[in-house]
Amino acid sequence: MELDSKNLCDKNGRLNFHEGMFFQDPIINSNLSKRNLLRRKKWNYWTINNDKYFFTIALANFDYSGLIFAYLIDLDNNKIIEKNFLVPFGKGICLKSHVDDDIVYEGKNLNIKIINSSDKTKIELFINNFCENNCLMGYFNIYNKDVESLNIVVPWSKKKYTYACKQSALKCEGALSIGNDYIKFEKGESYGSQDFGRGVWKRNIKWNWITCSTTIMDKKHLGINLGAHWTDGSGITENGIILDGKAYQIEEDVEFKYDNDDFMKPWTIKSQSNDINLVFVPIRIRESNMNFGIIKSHFNQLFGKLRGSIKINGLVINIDEALSLCEEHIAKW
């Protein structure tokens, strides 16, 4: 289905919208202006999971720097394998303006192709020396035909703003090979999700975020996306669910409560009305701290099980031991 596209900003780099906006389809053309050079933030963050593994491949371009990273979380063996590539000035990381635009990156030690068609996204990747001198090879088909998404325009001001598209609970199949190890992601047992972001960000930012793709008891496909802090004061939240391909906005704020001295203790995620009432129990943590003077980042990302309930439009959705990703990120960028 062809959708009318809406430009995010005008030719001078000022936001085209007067208030926070929500859409169920990715109709935004993120035409970020060069007038905002060095303040622009772009990323495509893909996660594939089944009940044993999380795999992520992400590309980001911040004008002054680029970052490509991949990691594999083996929950049964409590193991993380990770590879990061810092790319000066984001050279070669061409992240275009629309969710459906293709991405091709070819480097000395890695090749990534993310190709979109009418019914699926195909990911192919090669990373040299991913683990113990073994290369990583992978492919995935992620099926997104007739599946809605959570799309928001966040207006901090006319000069500071962002667009985000959250896709989750997408049916997926594929495989990874690392040396002699082969990991199969079976269709019907695996999900794909994407966090797509394009914007002109504030200098200091904090967010909490949880994303989950799971199957609930009546065999429906459920995607959960909840966040806090970063949209404060904008009149919009990123909160919502995708249930059997239909996206539902949650306008209410949520609060993440957790122990800053021990991120591995259970987290609670609740709304004031208690329509969102969740507990996240971490299994594994991934930490990252960067300090380059003018650029600082403190990042704690956890993988674990989610339980509780979400009430939306009179429907109560019960979640039981659903594999999820939850994080805290504090940055000066």
CSV table of C-alpha atoms in Angstrom, one decimal:
chain,number,residue,atom,x,y,z
A,1,MET,CA,0.0,0.0,0.0
A,2,GLU,CA,1.4,3.4,-1.0
A,3,LEU,CA,1.3,5.9,1.8
A,4,ASP,CA,1.5,9.7,1.6
A,5,SER,CA,4.9,10.8,3.0
A,6,LYS,CA,5.3,13.7,5.4
A,7,ASN,CA,8.6,15.6,5.6
A,8,LEU,CA,9.9,15.8,9.2
A,9,CYS,CA,11.4,19.3,8.7
A,10,ASP,CA,11.6,22.2,6.3
A,11,LYS,CA,14.5,23.3,4.1
A,12,ASN,CA,15.9,25.3,7.0
A,13,GLY,CA,16.0,22.3,9.3
A,14,ARG,CA,13.0,23.4,11.5
A,15,LEU,CA,10.4,20.9,12.6
A,16,ASN,CA,7.3,20.8,10.4
A,17,PHE,CA,5.0,19.7,13.3
A,18,HIS,CA,3.6,21.9,16.0
A,19,GLU,CA,2.9,19.0,18.5
A,20,GLY,CA,3.8,15.4,19.2
A,21,MET,CA,2.4,13.0,16.6
A,22,PHE,CA,1.6,9.3,16.5
A,23,PHE,CA,1.1,7.2,13.4
A,24,GLN,CA,0.5,3.5,12.8
A,25,ASP,CA,2.5,3.5,9.6
A,26,PRO,CA,6.0,4.8,8.8
A,27,ILE,CA,4.9,7.8,6.7
A,28,ILE,CA,7.6,10.2,7.9
A,29,ASN,CA,10.4,11.2,5.5
A,30,SER,CA,13.2,12.1,7.9
A,31,ASN,CA,14.7,14.8,5.6
A,32,LEU,CA,17.3,16.1,8.1
A,33,SER,CA,19.0,19.3,7.0
A,34,LYS,CA,22.7,19.8,6.7
A,35,ARG,CA,22.1,23.0,8.6
A,36,ASN,CA,22.0,20.7,11.7
A,37,LEU,CA,25.3,19.0,10.9
A,38,LEU,CA,27.0,17.5,14.0
A,39,ARG,CA,23.7,17.5,15.9
A,40,ARG,CA,22.0,14.9,13.8
A,41,LYS,CA,21.5,11.4,15.2
A,42,LYS,CA,20.5,8.4,12.9
A,43,TRP,CA,20.3,4.8,13.7
A,44,ASN,CA,18.8,1.4,12.6
A,45,TYR,CA,18.8,-1.1,15.4
A,46,TRP,CA,17.7,-4.6,14.5
A,47,THR,CA,17.2,-7.4,17.1
A,48,ILE,CA,16.4,-11.0,16.4
A,49,ASN,CA,15.4,-13.4,19.2
A,50,ASN,CA,14.1,-16.8,20.0
A,51,ASP,CA,13.8,-18.3,23.5
A,52,LYS,CA,17.5,-18.9,23.8
A,53,TYR,CA,19.3,-16.2,21.9
A,54,PHE,CA,19.3,-12.4,21.3
A,55,PHE,CA,21.2,-11.2,18.2
A,56,THR,CA,21.5,-7.5,17.4
A,57,ILE,CA,23.0,-5.7,14.4
A,58,ALA,CA,23.0,-1.9,14.6
A,59,LEU,CA,24.3,1.0,12.5
A,60,ALA,CA,24.5,4.6,13.8
A,61,ASN,CA,25.7,7.8,12.3
A,62,PHE,CA,26.1,11.0,14.4
A,63,ASP,CA,28.0,13.0,11.8
A,64,TYR,CA,31.1,13.4,13.9
A,65,SER,CA,31.3,9.6,14.4
A,66,GLY,CA,29.7,6.4,13.3
A,67,LEU,CA,29.2,3.1,15.1
A,68,ILE,CA,28.4,-0.4,13.9
A,69,PHE,CA,28.0,-3.1,16.5
A,70,ALA,CA,26.8,-6.7,16.7
A,71,TYR,CA,26.3,-8.9,19.7
A,72,LEU,CA,25.0,-12.3,20.5
A,73,ILE,CA,23.5,-13.2,23.9
A,74,ASP,CA,23.4,-16.9,24.7
A,75,LEU,CA,21.0,-17.0,27.7
A,76,ASP,CA,21.4,-20.8,28.4
A,77,ASN,CA,25.2,-20.4,28.8
A,78,ASN,CA,25.1,-16.8,30.2
A,79,LYS,CA,27.5,-15.6,27.5
A,80,ILE,CA,27.9,-12.4,25.4
A,81,ILE,CA,29.9,-12.2,22.2
A,82,GLU,CA,30.3,-8.6,20.9
A,83,LYS,CA,32.1,-6.7,18.2
A,84,ASN,CA,32.2,-2.9,17.8
A,85,PHE,CA,33.4,-0.7,15.0
A,86,LEU,CA,34.0,3.0,15.5
A,87,VAL,CA,33.8,4.8,12.1
A,88,PRO,CA,35.3,8.3,12.0
A,89,PHE,CA,32.7,10.8,10.8
A,90,GLY,CA,30.4,7.9,10.0
A,91,LYS,CA,32.2,7.4,6.6
A,92,GLY,CA,30.3,4.9,4.5
A,93,ILE,CA,27.4,4.5,6.9
A,94,CYS,CA,24.6,5.8,4.7
A,95,LEU,CA,21.4,5.9,6.7
A,96,LYS,CA,18.7,7.4,4.5
A,97,SER,CA,15.4,9.1,5.4
A,98,HIS,CA,12.8,6.4,5.3
A,99,VAL,CA,12.2,3.2,7.3
A,100,ASP,CA,12.0,1.2,4.1
A,101,ASP,CA,15.3,2.4,2.6
A,102,ASP,CA,18.0,-0.1,2.0
A,103,ILE,CA,21.3,-0.1,3.8
A,104,VAL,CA,24.6,-1.4,2.3
A,105,TYR,CA,27.9,-1.1,4.2
A,106,GLU,CA,31.1,-2.6,2.9
A,107,GLY,CA,34.2,-2.3,5.1
A,108,LYS,CA,37.5,-4.1,5.5
A,109,ASN,CA,36.3,-6.5,8.1
A,110,LEU,CA,32.5,-6.4,7.7
A,111,ASN,CA,29.8,-6.3,5.1
A,112,ILE,CA,26.1,-5.6,5.9
A,113,LYS,CA,23.1,-5.6,3.6
A,114,ILE,CA,19.6,-4.7,4.7
A,115,ILE,CA,17.3,-4.9,1.7
A,116,ASN,CA,13.6,-4.2,1.8
A,117,SER,CA,10.9,-5.6,-0.5
A,118,SER,CA,7.1,-5.5,-0.4
A,119,ASP,CA,6.7,-8.3,2.1
A,120,LYS,CA,10.0,-8.6,4.0
A,121,THR,CA,13.3,-7.3,5.1
A,122,LYS,CA,16.4,-9.4,4.3
A,123,ILE,CA,19.5,-9.0,6.3
A,124,GLU,CA,22.9,-10.5,5.3
A,125,LEU,CA,26.1,-9.9,7.2
A,126,PHE,CA,29.7,-10.9,7.5
A,127,ILE,CA,32.0,-9.9,10.3
A,128,ASN,CA,35.6,-11.0,10.4
A,129,ASN,CA,37.2,-12.1,13.7
A,130,PHE,CA,33.9,-11.9,15.6
A,131,CYS,CA,35.0,-14.4,18.2
A,132,GLU,CA,38.3,-16.3,18.8
A,133,ASN,CA,39.5,-15.6,15.2
A,134,ASN,CA,36.2,-17.0,13.8
A,135,CYS,CA,34.1,-14.9,11.5
A,136,LEU,CA,30.4,-14.4,11.8
A,137,MET,CA,28.1,-15.0,8.9
A,138,GLY,CA,24.3,-14.5,9.0
A,139,TYR,CA,21.1,-14.1,7.1
A,140,PHE,CA,17.6,-13.3,8.2
A,141,ASN,CA,14.2,-12.9,6.5
A,142,ILE,CA,11.9,-10.6,8.6
A,143,TYR,CA,8.3,-10.6,7.4
A,144,ASN,CA,6.5,-7.3,7.8
A,145,LYS,CA,3.7,-7.3,5.3
A,146,ASP,CA,0.4,-5.8,6.7
A,147,VAL,CA,2.0,-5.2,10.1
A,148,GLU,CA,1.6,-1.8,11.7
A,149,SER,CA,4.3,0.0,13.8
A,150,LEU,CA,4.6,2.6,16.5
A,151,ASN,CA,5.7,5.9,14.9
A,152,ILE,CA,6.2,9.1,16.8
A,153,VAL,CA,7.4,12.6,16.2
A,154,VAL,CA,8.9,14.1,19.4
A,155,PRO,CA,9.0,17.9,19.4
A,156,TRP,CA,11.3,19.2,22.1
A,157,SER,CA,11.4,22.5,20.1
A,158,LYS,CA,11.4,23.6,16.5
A,159,LYS,CA,15.2,23.1,16.4
A,160,LYS,CA,15.4,19.9,18.5
A,161,TYR,CA,13.2,16.9,17.6
A,162,THR,CA,13.3,13.3,16.5
A,163,TYR,CA,11.2,10.7,14.7
A,164,ALA,CA,11.1,7.1,15.9
A,165,CYS,CA,9.7,4.0,14.4
A,166,LYS,CA,9.3,1.0,16.6
A,167,GLN,CA,8.6,-2.3,14.9
A,168,SER,CA,8.3,-5.5,16.9
A,169,ALA,CA,6.7,-9.0,17.0
A,170,LEU,CA,7.7,-9.5,13.3
A,171,LYS,CA,7.8,-13.1,12.2
A,172,CYS,CA,11.4,-14.1,11.3
A,173,GLU,CA,13.7,-16.9,10.2
A,174,GLY,CA,17.4,-17.2,9.6
A,175,ALA,CA,20.7,-18.4,10.9
A,176,LEU,CA,24.1,-17.5,12.2
A,177,SER,CA,27.4,-19.3,11.9
A,178,ILE,CA,30.5,-18.6,14.0
A,179,GLY,CA,33.3,-20.9,13.1
A,180,ASN,CA,31.8,-24.4,13.5
A,181,ASP,CA,28.9,-23.3,15.5
A,182,TYR,CA,25.5,-22.9,13.7
A,183,ILE,CA,22.5,-21.2,15.3
A,184,LYS,CA,19.1,-21.6,13.6
A,185,PHE,CA,16.3,-19.2,14.1
A,186,GLU,CA,13.2,-21.1,13.1
A,187,LYS,CA,10.1,-19.4,11.7
A,188,GLY,CA,7.3,-19.6,14.2
A,189,GLU,CA,9.8,-19.5,17.1
A,190,SER,CA,11.7,-16.3,16.3
A,191,TYR,CA,10.9,-12.6,16.2
A,192,GLY,CA,12.5,-9.6,14.6
A,193,SER,CA,12.2,-6.0,15.8
A,194,GLN,CA,13.7,-2.6,14.8
A,195,ASP,CA,14.3,0.7,16.5
A,196,PHE,CA,14.6,3.3,13.8
A,197,GLY,CA,15.6,6.8,14.8
A,198,ARG,CA,16.3,10.1,12.9
A,199,GLY,CA,16.5,13.4,14.7
A,200,VAL,CA,18.3,16.5,15.9
A,201,TRP,CA,18.8,15.7,19.6
A,202,LYS,CA,19.2,17.6,22.8
A,203,ARG,CA,22.8,17.6,24.2
A,204,ASN,CA,21.9,15.8,27.4
A,205,ILE,CA,19.6,12.8,27.4
A,206,LYS,CA,18.4,10.0,29.6
A,207,TRP,CA,16.1,7.1,28.7
A,208,ASN,CA,14.7,3.9,30.0
A,209,TRP,CA,13.4,1.4,27.4
A,210,ILE,CA,11.9,-2.0,27.3
A,211,THR,CA,11.1,-4.0,24.2
A,212,CYS,CA,9.5,-7.5,24.0
A,213,SER,CA,8.3,-9.7,21.2
A,214,THR,CA,6.4,-12.8,22.4
A,215,THR,CA,3.5,-15.1,21.8
A,216,ILE,CA,0.7,-15.0,24.4
A,217,MET,CA,-1.5,-17.9,25.4
A,218,ASP,CA,-4.1,-17.6,22.7
A,219,LYS,CA,-1.3,-17.8,20.1
A,220,LYS,CA,-1.4,-14.1,19.3
A,221,HIS,CA,1.8,-12.2,18.5
A,222,LEU,CA,2.6,-9.4,20.9
A,223,GLY,CA,5.1,-6.6,20.7
A,224,ILE,CA,5.7,-4.3,23.6
A,225,ASN,CA,7.5,-1.0,23.5
A,226,LEU,CA,7.7,1.2,26.6
A,227,GLY,CA,10.0,4.1,27.5
A,228,ALA,CA,10.5,6.9,29.9
A,229,HIS,CA,12.3,10.3,30.4
A,230,TRP,CA,13.5,11.1,26.9
A,231,THR,CA,10.1,12.3,25.7
A,232,ASP,CA,9.3,14.3,28.8
A,233,GLY,CA,7.7,17.7,28.0
A,234,SER,CA,7.1,16.9,24.4
A,235,GLY,CA,3.4,15.9,24.7
A,236,ILE,CA,4.0,12.4,23.3
A,237,THR,CA,5.3,9.0,24.6
A,238,GLU,CA,6.8,6.1,22.7
A,239,ASN,CA,4.5,3.7,24.6
A,240,GLY,CA,2.4,1.2,22.8
A,241,ILE,CA,1.9,-2.4,21.8
A,242,ILE,CA,1.5,-4.3,18.5
A,243,LEU,CA,-1.0,-7.1,18.8
A,244,ASP,CA,-1.3,-9.5,15.8
A,245,GLY,CA,-0.1,-6.8,13.5
A,246,LYS,CA,-2.2,-3.9,14.8
A,247,ALA,CA,-0.5,-1.0,16.7
A,248,TYR,CA,-2.1,0.6,19.7
A,249,GLN,CA,-0.8,3.8,21.3
A,250,ILE,CA,-0.5,4.1,25.1
A,251,GLU,CA,-0.7,7.8,26.0
A,252,GLU,CA,0.0,7.4,29.7
A,253,ASP,CA,3.5,7.8,31.1
A,254,VAL,CA,5.2,4.8,32.7
A,255,GLU,CA,7.8,4.7,35.5
A,256,PHE,CA,10.8,2.4,35.6
A,257,LYS,CA,11.9,1.6,39.2
A,258,TYR,CA,15.2,-0.3,39.8
A,259,ASP,CA,18.2,-0.3,42.0
A,260,ASN,CA,21.0,1.9,40.5
A,261,ASP,CA,23.5,0.0,42.6
A,262,ASP,CA,22.4,-3.4,41.4
A,263,PHE,CA,20.8,-3.5,38.0
A,264,MET,CA,20.3,-7.3,38.3
A,265,LYS,CA,17.6,-6.9,40.9
A,266,PRO,CA,14.0,-7.0,39.5
A,267,TRP,CA,12.6,-3.9,37.8
A,268,THR,CA,9.1,-2.6,38.0
A,269,ILE,CA,7.4,-0.8,35.1
A,270,LYS,CA,4.1,0.7,36.0
A,271,SER,CA,1.7,3.5,34.9
A,272,GLN,CA,-0.1,5.7,37.5
A,273,SER,CA,-3.5,4.1,36.6
A,274,ASN,CA,-1.9,0.6,37.0
A,275,ASP,CA,-3.1,-0.3,33.5
A,276,ILE,CA,0.6,-1.2,32.9
A,277,ASN,CA,1.8,-3.4,35.7
A,278,LEU,CA,5.0,-5.3,34.9
A,279,VAL,CA,8.0,-6.9,36.6
A,280,PHE,CA,11.2,-7.5,34.6
A,281,VAL,CA,13.7,-10.0,36.1
A,282,PRO,CA,17.2,-9.7,34.6
A,283,ILE,CA,19.3,-12.7,33.5
A,284,ARG,CA,22.2,-11.1,31.9
A,285,ILE,CA,23.7,-7.5,31.7
A,286,ARG,CA,25.6,-5.8,28.9
A,287,GLU,CA,27.4,-2.6,30.0
A,288,SER,CA,29.1,0.1,28.1
A,289,ASN,CA,30.8,3.4,29.3
A,290,MET,CA,32.4,6.0,27.0
A,291,ASN,CA,34.0,9.2,27.9
A,292,PHE,CA,35.6,11.3,25.1
A,293,GLY,CA,35.3,14.6,26.9
A,294,ILE,CA,32.6,16.3,25.0
A,295,ILE,CA,30.9,13.0,24.3
A,296,LYS,CA,29.9,10.7,27.2
A,297,SER,CA,27.7,7.7,27.5
A,298,HIS,CA,26.7,5.4,30.3
A,299,PHE,CA,24.7,2.4,29.2
A,300,ASN,CA,23.2,-0.6,31.0
A,301,GLN,CA,21.3,-3.1,28.9
A,302,LEU,CA,19.7,-6.1,30.4
A,303,PHE,CA,18.1,-9.3,29.1
A,304,GLY,CA,15.6,-11.2,31.1
A,305,LYS,CA,12.0,-12.3,31.6
A,306,LEU,CA,8.9,-10.0,31.8
A,307,ARG,CA,5.7,-10.8,33.6
A,308,GLY,CA,2.5,-8.9,34.5
A,309,SER,CA,-0.3,-7.3,32.6
A,310,ILE,CA,-1.2,-4.5,30.2
A,311,LYS,CA,-4.8,-3.2,30.0
A,312,ILE,CA,-5.6,-1.3,26.8
A,313,ASN,CA,-9.0,-0.5,25.2
A,314,GLY,CA,-10.7,-2.7,27.8
A,315,LEU,CA,-8.6,-5.7,27.0
A,316,VAL,CA,-6.3,-7.2,29.6
A,317,ILE,CA,-3.2,-8.8,28.2
A,318,ASN,CA,-1.3,-11.1,30.6
A,319,ILE,CA,2.4,-11.6,30.0
A,320,ASP,CA,4.2,-14.6,31.5
A,321,GLU,CA,8.0,-15.1,31.4
A,322,ALA,CA,8.4,-13.3,28.1
A,323,LEU,CA,12.0,-12.7,27.0
A,324,SER,CA,12.7,-9.0,26.9
A,325,LEU,CA,15.4,-6.3,26.6
A,326,CYS,CA,15.4,-3.5,29.1
A,327,GLU,CA,17.9,-0.6,29.5
A,328,GLU,CA,19.1,2.6,31.0
A,329,HIS,CA,21.0,5.1,28.9
A,330,ILE,CA,22.5,8.4,30.0
A,331,ALA,CA,24.4,10.4,27.5
A,332,LYS,CA,26.0,13.8,26.7
A,333,TRP,CA,26.3,13.8,22.9
